Coordinates of C-alpha atoms in Angstrom, one line a residue:
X1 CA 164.9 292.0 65.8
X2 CA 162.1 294.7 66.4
X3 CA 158.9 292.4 67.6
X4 CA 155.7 294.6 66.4
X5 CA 152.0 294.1 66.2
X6 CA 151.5 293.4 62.5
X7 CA 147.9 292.4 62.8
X8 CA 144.6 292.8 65.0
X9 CA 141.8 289.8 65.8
X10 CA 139.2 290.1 63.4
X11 CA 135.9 291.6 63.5
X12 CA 133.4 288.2 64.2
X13 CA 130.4 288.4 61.7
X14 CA 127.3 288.4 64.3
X15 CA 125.2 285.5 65.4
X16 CA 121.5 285.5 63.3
X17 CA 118.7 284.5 65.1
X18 CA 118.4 281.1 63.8
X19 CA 121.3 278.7 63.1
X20 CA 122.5 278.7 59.9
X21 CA 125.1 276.6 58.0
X22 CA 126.4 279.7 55.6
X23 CA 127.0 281.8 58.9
X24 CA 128.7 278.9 60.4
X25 CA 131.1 278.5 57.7
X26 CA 132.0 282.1 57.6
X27 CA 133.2 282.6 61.4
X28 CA 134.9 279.4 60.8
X29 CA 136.9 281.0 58.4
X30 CA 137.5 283.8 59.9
X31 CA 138.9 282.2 62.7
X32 CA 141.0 279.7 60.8
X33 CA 142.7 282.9 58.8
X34 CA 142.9 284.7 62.0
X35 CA 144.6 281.6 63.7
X36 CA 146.9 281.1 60.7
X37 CA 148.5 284.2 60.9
X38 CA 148.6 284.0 64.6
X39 CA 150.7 280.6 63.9
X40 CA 152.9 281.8 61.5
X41 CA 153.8 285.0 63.5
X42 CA 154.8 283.1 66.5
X43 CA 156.8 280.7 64.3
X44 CA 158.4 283.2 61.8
X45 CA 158.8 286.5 64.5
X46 CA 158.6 285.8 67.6
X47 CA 160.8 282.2 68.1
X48 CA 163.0 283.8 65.3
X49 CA 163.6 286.8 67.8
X50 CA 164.0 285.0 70.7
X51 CA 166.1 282.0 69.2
X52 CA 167.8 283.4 66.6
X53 CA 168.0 280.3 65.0
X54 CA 170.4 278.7 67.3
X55 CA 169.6 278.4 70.9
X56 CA 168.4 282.0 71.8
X57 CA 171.8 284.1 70.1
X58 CA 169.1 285.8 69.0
X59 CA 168.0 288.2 72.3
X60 CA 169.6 291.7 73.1
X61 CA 169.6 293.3 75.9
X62 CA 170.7 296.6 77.1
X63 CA 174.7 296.3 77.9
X64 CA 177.5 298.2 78.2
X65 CA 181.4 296.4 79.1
X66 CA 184.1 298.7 79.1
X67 CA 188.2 298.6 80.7
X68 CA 191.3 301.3 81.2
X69 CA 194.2 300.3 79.8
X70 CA 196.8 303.2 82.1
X71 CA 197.5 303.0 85.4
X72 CA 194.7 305.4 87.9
X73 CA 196.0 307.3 90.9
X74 CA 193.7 308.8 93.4
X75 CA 193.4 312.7 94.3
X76 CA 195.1 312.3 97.5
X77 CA 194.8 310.5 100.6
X78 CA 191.0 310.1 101.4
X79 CA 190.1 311.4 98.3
X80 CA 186.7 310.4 96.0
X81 CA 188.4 309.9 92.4
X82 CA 186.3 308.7 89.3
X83 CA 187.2 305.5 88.0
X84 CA 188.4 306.2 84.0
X85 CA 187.4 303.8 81.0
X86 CA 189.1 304.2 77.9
X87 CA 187.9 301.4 75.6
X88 CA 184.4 299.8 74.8
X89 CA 184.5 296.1 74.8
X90 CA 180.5 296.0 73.9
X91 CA 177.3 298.6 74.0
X92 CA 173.9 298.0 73.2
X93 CA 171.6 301.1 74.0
X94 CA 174.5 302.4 76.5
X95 CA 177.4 305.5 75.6
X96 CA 180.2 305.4 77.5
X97 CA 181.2 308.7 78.2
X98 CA 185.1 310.4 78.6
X99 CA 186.8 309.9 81.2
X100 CA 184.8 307.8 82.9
X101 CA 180.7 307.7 83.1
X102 CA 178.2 305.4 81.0
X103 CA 174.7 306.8 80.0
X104 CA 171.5 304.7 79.5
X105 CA 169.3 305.2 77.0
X106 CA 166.7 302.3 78.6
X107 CA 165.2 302.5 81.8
X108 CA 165.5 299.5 84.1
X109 CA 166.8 297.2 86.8
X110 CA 170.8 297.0 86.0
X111 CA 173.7 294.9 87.9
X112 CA 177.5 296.8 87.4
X113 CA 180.3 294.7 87.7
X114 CA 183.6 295.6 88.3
X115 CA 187.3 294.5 88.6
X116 CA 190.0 296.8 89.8
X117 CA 193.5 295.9 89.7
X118 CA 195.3 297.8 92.9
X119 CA 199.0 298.0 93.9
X120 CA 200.5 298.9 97.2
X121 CA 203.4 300.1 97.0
X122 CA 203.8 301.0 101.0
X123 CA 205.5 299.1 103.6
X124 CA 202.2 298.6 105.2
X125 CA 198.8 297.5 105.0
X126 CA 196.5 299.8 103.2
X127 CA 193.1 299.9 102.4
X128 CA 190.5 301.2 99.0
X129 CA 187.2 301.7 98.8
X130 CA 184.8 301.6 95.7
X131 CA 181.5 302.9 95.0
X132 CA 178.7 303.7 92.6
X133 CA 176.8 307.3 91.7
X134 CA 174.0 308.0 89.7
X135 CA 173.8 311.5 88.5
X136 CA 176.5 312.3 90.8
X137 CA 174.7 311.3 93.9
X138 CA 176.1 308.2 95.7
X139 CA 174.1 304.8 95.2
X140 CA 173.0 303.4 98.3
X141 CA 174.4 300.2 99.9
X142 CA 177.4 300.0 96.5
X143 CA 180.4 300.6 98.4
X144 CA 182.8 297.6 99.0
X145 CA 186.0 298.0 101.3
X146 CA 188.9 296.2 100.0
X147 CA 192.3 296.2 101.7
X148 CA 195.8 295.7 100.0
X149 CA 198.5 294.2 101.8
X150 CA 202.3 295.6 102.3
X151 CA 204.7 295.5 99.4
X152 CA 206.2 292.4 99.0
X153 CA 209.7 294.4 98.4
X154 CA 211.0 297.7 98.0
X155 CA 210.1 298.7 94.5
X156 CA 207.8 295.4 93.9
X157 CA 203.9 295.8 94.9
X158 CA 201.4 294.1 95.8
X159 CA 198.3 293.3 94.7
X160 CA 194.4 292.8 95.1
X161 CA 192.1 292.4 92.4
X162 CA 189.2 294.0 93.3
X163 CA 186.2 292.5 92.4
X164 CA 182.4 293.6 93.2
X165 CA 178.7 293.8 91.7
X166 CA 176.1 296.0 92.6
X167 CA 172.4 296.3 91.6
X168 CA 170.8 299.3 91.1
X169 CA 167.2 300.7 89.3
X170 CA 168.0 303.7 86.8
X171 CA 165.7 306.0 84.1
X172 CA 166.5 306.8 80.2
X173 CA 169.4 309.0 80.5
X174 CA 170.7 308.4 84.1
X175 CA 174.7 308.6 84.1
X176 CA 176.5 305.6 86.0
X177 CA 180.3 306.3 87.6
X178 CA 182.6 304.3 89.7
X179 CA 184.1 305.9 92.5
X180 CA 187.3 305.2 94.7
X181 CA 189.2 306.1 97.2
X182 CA 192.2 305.2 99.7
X183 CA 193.7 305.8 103.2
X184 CA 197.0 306.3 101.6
X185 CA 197.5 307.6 97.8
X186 CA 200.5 306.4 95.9
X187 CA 202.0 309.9 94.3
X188 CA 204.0 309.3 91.2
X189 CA 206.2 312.4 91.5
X190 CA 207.6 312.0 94.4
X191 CA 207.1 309.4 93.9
X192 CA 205.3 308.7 97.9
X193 CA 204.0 305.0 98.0
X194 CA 201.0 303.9 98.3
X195 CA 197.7 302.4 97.0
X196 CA 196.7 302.8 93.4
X197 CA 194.9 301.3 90.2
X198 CA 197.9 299.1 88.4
X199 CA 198.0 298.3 84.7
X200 CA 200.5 296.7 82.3
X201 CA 201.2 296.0 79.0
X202 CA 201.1 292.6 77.4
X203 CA 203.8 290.0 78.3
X204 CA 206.2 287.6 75.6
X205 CA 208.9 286.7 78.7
X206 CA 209.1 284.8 81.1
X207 CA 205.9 283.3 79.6
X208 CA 203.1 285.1 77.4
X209 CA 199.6 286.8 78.8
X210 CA 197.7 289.5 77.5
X211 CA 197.7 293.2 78.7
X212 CA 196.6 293.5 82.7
X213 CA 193.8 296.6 82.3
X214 CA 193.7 298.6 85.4
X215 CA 189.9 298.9 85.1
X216 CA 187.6 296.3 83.5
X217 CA 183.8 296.2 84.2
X218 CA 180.3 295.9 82.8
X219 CA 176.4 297.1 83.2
X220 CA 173.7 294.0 82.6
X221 CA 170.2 294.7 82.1
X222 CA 168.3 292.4 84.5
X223 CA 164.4 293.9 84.2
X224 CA 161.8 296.4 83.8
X225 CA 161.2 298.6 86.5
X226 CA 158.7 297.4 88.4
X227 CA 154.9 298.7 88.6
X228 CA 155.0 302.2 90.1

């Protein structure tokens, strides 16, 4: 709900010189109308908005939550590769973008949170990196190190989930990507092992779980920008 300014105070009749009982009772009333509306607006707008009836359901915020449901491999070894979304779990006042960027229509203080699922493949410790850009320009301070440990067997991975937030101050129309990289890229025609972005359909044997997303994350609004 849209909170506007649906009325102004009133204009006060002025004092006369003397006191008098007639003028008395008119800037009473005014002020009893004036207060009335006043009440009723709180009361029927702006609880309404923030309540929605039950227990606040009824505030929006800017928001965006997106995931990938294929598997991601990186350029190469050492190699800055955009993290790809392919479904919109829930946007309010956000687009997300193909392959892989969101854009804000809403200027403000935002918090990204992401989960990546990586794989090793290799017979050896490996490590990935993950960061944040803002109109293609790296965010300072968002990049988070996470390192993948060997294979557990020939032809069965490992795996780290990684997980990180970062909090960042944008303008209407800024565009938000996720970044990655690793010391050794996984190469699926060769195929050469190696680190990469796992995914997997959902499960009915040996017991049931739902689809495993290489890529699921989310942008929160958390304020205004401050006071320039």
């Amino acid at each position: 709900m849209t909170i506007g300014k649906s009325f102004v105070a009133p204009a006060l009749p002025d004092p006369p010189g003397l006191y008098e009982v007639r003028q008395q009772n008119e800037l009473n009333r005014a002020l009893r109308l004036y207060f009335n509306r006043l009440d009723s607006y709180i009361a029927n707008t702006i609880l309404d908005a923030l309540n929605g009836g039950v227990g606040g359901n009824g505030i929006t915020f800017p928001h965006i939550a997106a995931s990938d449901a294929g598997p991601q491999y990186a350029g190469g070894d050492d190699t800055p590769t955009l993290v790809t979304w392919d479904t919109l779990t829930s946007g309010y006042l956000w687009t997300l973008n193909s392959p892989g960027s969101a854009t804000a229509a809403v200027a403000g203080v935002y918090t990204i949170r992401y989960s990546l699922q990586f794989a090793n493949s290799a017979n050896a410790i490996h490590d990935a990196v993950v960061w944040l850009k803002v109109n293609g320009v790296d965010a300072p301070n968002s990049a988070t190190y996470f390192t993948v440990p060997a294979r557990k067997s020939s032809g069965s991975p490992s795996y780290t989930c990684g997980y990180s937030e970062a909090t960042f101050s944008i303008n209407a129309g800024d565009e938000i990507e996720l970044y990655w990289a690793t010391d050794l890229a996984y190469n699926s025609t060769g195929p050469v092992d190696g680190v990469y972005i796992f995914s997997d359909t959902a499960q009915t044997s040996p017991f049931v779980r739902p689809a495993v997303p290489s890529a699921i994350g989310s942008i929160s609004y958390v304020s205004a920008l401050p006071p320039a």
